[in-house]
PDB file of C-alpha atoms in Angstrom:
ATOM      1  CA  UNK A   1       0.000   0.000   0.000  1.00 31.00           C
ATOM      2  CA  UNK A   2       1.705   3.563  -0.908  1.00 33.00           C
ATOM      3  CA  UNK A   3       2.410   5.230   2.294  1.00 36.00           C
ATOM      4  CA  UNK A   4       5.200   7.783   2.828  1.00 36.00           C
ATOM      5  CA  UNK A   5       8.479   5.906   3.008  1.00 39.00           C
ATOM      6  CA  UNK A   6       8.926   5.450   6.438  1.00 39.00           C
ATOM      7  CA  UNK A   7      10.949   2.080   7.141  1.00 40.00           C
ATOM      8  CA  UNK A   8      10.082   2.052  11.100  1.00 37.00           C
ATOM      9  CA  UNK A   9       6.766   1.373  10.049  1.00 38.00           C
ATOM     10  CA  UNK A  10       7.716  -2.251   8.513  1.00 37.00           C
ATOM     11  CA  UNK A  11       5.376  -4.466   9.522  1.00 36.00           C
ATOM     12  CA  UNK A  12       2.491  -1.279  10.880  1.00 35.00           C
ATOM     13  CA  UNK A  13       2.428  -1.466   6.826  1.00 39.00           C
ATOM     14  CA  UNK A  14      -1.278  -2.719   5.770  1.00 45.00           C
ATOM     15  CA  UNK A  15      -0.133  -6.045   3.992  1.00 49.00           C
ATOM     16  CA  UNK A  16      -3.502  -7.399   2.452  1.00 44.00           C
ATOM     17  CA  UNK A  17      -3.397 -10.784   0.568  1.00 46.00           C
ATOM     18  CA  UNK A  18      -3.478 -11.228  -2.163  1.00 43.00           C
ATOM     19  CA  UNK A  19      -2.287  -7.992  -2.505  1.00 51.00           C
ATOM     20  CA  UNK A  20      -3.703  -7.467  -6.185  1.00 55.00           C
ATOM     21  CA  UNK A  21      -6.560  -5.240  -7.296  1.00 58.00           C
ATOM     22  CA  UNK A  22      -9.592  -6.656  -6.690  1.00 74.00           C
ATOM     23  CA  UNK A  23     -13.119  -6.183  -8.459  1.00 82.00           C
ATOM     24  CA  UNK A  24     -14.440  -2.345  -8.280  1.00 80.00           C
ATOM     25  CA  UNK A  25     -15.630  -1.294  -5.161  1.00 80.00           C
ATOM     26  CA  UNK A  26     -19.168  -1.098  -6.354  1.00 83.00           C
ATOM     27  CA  UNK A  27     -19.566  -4.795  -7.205  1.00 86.00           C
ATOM     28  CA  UNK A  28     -18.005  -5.768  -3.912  1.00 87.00           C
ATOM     29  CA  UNK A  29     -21.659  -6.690  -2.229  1.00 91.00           C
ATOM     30  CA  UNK A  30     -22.551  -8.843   0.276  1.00 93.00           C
ATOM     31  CA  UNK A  31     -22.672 -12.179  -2.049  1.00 94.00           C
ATOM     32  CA  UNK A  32     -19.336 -11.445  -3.104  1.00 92.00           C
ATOM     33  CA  UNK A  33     -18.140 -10.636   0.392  1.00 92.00           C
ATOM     34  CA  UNK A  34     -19.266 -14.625   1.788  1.00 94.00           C
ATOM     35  CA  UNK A  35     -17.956 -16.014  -1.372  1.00 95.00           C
ATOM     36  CA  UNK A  36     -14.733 -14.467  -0.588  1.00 92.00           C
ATOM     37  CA  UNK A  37     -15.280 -15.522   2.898  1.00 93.00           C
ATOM     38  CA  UNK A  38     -15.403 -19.096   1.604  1.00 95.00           C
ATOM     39  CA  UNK A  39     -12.451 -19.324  -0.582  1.00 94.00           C
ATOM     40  CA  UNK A  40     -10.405 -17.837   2.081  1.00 94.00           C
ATOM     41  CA  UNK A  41     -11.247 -20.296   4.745  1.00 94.00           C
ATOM     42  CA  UNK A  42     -10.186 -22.957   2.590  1.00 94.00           C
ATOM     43  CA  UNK A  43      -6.768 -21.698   2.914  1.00 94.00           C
ATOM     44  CA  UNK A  44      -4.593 -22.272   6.284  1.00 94.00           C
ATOM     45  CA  UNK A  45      -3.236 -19.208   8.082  1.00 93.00           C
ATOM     46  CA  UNK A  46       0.672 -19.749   7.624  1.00 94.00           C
ATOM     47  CA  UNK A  47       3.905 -18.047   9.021  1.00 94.00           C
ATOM     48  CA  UNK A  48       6.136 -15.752   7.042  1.00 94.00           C
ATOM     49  CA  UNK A  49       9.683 -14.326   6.949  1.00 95.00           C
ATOM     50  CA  UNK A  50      10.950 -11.278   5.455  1.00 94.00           C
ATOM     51  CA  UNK A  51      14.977 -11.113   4.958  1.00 93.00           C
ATOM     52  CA  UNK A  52      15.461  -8.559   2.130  1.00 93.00           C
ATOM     53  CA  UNK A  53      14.475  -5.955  -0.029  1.00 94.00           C
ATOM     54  CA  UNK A  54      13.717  -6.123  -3.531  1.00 94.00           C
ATOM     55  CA  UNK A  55      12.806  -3.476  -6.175  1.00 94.00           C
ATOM     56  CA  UNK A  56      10.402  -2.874  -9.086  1.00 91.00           C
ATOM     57  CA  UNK A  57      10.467   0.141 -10.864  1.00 90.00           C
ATOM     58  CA  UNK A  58      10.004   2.937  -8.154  1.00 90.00           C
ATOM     59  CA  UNK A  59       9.135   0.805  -5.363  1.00 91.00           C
ATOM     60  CA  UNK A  60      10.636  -1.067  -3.060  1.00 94.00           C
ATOM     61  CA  UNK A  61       9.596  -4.246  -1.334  1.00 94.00           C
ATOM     62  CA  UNK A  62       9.927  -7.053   0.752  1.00 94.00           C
ATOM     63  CA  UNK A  63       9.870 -10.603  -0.145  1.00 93.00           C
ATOM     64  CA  UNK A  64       7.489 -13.466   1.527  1.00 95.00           C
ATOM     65  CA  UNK A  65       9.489 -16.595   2.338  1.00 95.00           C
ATOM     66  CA  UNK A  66       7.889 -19.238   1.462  1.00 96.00           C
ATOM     67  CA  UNK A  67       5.941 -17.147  -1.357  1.00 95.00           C
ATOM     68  CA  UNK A  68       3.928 -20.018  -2.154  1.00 95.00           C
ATOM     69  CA  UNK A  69       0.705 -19.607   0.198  1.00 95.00           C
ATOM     70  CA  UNK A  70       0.287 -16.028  -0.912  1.00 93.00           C
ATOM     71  CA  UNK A  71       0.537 -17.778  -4.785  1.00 93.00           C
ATOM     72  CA  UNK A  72      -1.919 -20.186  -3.647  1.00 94.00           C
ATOM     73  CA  UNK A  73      -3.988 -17.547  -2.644  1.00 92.00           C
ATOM     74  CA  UNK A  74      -4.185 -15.353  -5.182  1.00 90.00           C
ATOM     75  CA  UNK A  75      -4.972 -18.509  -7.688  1.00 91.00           C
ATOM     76  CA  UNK A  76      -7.516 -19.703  -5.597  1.00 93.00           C
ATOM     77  CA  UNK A  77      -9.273 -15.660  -5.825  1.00 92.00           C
ATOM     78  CA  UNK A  78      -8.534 -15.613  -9.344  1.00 90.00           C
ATOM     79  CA  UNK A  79     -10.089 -18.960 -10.386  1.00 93.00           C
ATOM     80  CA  UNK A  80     -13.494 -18.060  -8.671  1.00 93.00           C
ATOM     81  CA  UNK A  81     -13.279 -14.399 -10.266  1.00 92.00           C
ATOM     82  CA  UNK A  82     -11.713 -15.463 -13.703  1.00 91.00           C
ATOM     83  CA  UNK A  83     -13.013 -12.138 -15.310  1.00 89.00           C
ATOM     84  CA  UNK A  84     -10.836  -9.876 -12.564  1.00 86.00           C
ATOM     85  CA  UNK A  85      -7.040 -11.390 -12.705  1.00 87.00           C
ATOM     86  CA  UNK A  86      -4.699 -10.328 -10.554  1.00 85.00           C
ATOM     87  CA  UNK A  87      -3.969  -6.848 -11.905  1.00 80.00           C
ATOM     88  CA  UNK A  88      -5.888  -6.800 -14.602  1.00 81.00           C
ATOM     89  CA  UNK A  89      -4.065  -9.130 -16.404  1.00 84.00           C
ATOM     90  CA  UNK A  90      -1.256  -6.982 -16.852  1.00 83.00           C
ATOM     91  CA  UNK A  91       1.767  -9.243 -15.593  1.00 82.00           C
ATOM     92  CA  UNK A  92       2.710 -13.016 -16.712  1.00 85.00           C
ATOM     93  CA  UNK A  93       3.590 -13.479 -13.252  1.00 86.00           C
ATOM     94  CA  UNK A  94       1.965 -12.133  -9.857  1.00 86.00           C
ATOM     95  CA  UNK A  95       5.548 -11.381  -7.226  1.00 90.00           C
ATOM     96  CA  UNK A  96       4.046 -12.079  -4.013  1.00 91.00           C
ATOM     97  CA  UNK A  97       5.500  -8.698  -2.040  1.00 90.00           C
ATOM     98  CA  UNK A  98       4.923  -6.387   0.627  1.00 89.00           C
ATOM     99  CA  UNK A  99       5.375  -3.146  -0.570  1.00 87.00           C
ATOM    100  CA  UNK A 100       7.598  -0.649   1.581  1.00 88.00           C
ATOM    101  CA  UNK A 101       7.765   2.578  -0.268  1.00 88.00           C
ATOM    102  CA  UNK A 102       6.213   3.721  -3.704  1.00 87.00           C
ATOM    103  CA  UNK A 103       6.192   6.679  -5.633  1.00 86.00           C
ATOM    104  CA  UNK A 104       9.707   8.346  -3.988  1.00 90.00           C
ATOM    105  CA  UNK A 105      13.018   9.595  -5.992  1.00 91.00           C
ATOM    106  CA  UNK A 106      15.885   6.766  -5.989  1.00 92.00           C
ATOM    107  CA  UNK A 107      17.311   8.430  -3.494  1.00 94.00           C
ATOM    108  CA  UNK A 108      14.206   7.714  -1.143  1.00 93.00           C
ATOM    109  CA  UNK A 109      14.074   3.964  -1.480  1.00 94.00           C
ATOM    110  CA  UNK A 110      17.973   3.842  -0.906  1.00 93.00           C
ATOM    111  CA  UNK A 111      17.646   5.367   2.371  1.00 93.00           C
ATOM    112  CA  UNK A 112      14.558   3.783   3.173  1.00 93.00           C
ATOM    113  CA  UNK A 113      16.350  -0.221   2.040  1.00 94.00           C
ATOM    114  CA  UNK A 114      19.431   1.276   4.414  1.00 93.00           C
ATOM    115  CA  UNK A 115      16.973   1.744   7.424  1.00 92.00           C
ATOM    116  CA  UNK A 116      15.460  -1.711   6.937  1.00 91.00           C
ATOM    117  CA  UNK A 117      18.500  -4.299   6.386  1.00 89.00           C
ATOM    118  CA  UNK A 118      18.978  -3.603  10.368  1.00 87.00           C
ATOM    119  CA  UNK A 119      15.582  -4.323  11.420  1.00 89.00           C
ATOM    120  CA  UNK A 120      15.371  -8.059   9.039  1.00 91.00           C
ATOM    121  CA  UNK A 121      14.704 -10.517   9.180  1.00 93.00           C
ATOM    122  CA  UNK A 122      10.623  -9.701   9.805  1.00 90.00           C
ATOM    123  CA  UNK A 123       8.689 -12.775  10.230  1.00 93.00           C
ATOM    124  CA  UNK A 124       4.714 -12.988  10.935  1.00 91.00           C
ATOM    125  CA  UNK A 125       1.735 -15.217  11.143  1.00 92.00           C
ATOM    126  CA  UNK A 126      -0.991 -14.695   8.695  1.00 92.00           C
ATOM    127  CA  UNK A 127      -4.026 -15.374   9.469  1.00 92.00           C
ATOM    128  CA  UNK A 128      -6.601 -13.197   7.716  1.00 92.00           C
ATOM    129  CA  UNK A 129      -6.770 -11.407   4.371  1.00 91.00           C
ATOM    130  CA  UNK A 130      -8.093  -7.805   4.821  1.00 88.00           C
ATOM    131  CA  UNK A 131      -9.912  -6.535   1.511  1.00 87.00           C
ATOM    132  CA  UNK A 132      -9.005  -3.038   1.071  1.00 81.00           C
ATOM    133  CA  UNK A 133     -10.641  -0.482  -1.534  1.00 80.00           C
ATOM    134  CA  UNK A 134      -9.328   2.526  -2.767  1.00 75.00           C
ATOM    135  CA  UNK A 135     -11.086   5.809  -2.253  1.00 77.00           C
ATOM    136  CA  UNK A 136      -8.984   7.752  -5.203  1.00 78.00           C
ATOM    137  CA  UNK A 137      -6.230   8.678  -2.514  1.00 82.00           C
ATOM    138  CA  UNK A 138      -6.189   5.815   0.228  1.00 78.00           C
ATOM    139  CA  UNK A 139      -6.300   2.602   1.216  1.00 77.00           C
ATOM    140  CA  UNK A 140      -9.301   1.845   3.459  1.00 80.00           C
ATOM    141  CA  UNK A 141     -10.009  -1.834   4.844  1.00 84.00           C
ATOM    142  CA  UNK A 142     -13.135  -2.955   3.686  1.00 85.00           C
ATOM    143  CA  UNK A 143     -13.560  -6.205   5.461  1.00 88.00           C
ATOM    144  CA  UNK A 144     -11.111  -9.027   6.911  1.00 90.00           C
ATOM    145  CA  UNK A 145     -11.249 -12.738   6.298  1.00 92.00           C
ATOM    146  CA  UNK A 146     -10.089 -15.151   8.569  1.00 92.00           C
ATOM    147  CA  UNK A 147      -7.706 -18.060   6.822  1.00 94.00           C
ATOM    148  CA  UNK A 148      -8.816 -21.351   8.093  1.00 91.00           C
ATOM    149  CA  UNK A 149     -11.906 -21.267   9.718  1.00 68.00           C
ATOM    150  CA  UNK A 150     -15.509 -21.779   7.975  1.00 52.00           C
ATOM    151  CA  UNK A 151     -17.630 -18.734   7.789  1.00 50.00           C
TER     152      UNK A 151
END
């Protein structure tokens, strides 16, 4: 999620799986919200590490270890919503990542990579997938989703 880049903030960062663009906020309705609900709690809640930063183009990020549940769970939201894949479609491959910093001069994201190596590794248990929408500036969280457990 684009926030300023602020490396104390690490994990504080909202981390939503599976971290793709979703359907539009208007279609998200309550149907959509227990089918979501469903697919979700067919996947276990799993631990993660975090040992180093990566970059795309003008971001920076941190990569899962393992990366496969968050693969498994984008599939599994992408085969019940074939006509929304994971950003639109756009890449041939979906890197699972937690985004640090976005948007910020080279310069930025070098300082903000320096400030992190200290604080690594990261590690985490996920157990719920928080559906965020966008409001045309932020980030807001929708609705959360427990991994593991029947609605």
């Amino acid at each position: 999620m684009p926030r300023r880049a602020d490396p104390c903030r690490g994990p504080a960062i909202p981390a939503p799986a599976p971290g793709f663009p979703f359907l539009p906020a208007g279609r998200i309705d309550g149907a959509v919200r227990r089918a979501l609900a469903e697919v979700l709690a067919a996947r276990p809640a799993f631990a993660v590490r975090f040992e180093r930063c990566h970059r795309f183009p003008g971001v920076l990020y941190l990569a899962p270890e393992p990366d496969g549940p968050f693969r498994e769970l984008t599939e599994a939201v992408a085969e019940r919503w074939p006509e929304a894949p994971p950003f639109g479609g756009r890449f041939d491959e979906v890197v699972p990542h937690l985004t640090v910093a976005q948007g910020h001069d080279e310069a930025a994201l070098a300082d903000a990579e320096a400030a992190l190596v200290d604080s690594m590794p990261v590690t985490a248990r996920v157990s719920s997938v928080a559906l965020l929408v966008h409001d045309g500036t932020r980030w807001h969280e929708r609705v959360s989703f427990a991994l593991g457990q029947a609605p």
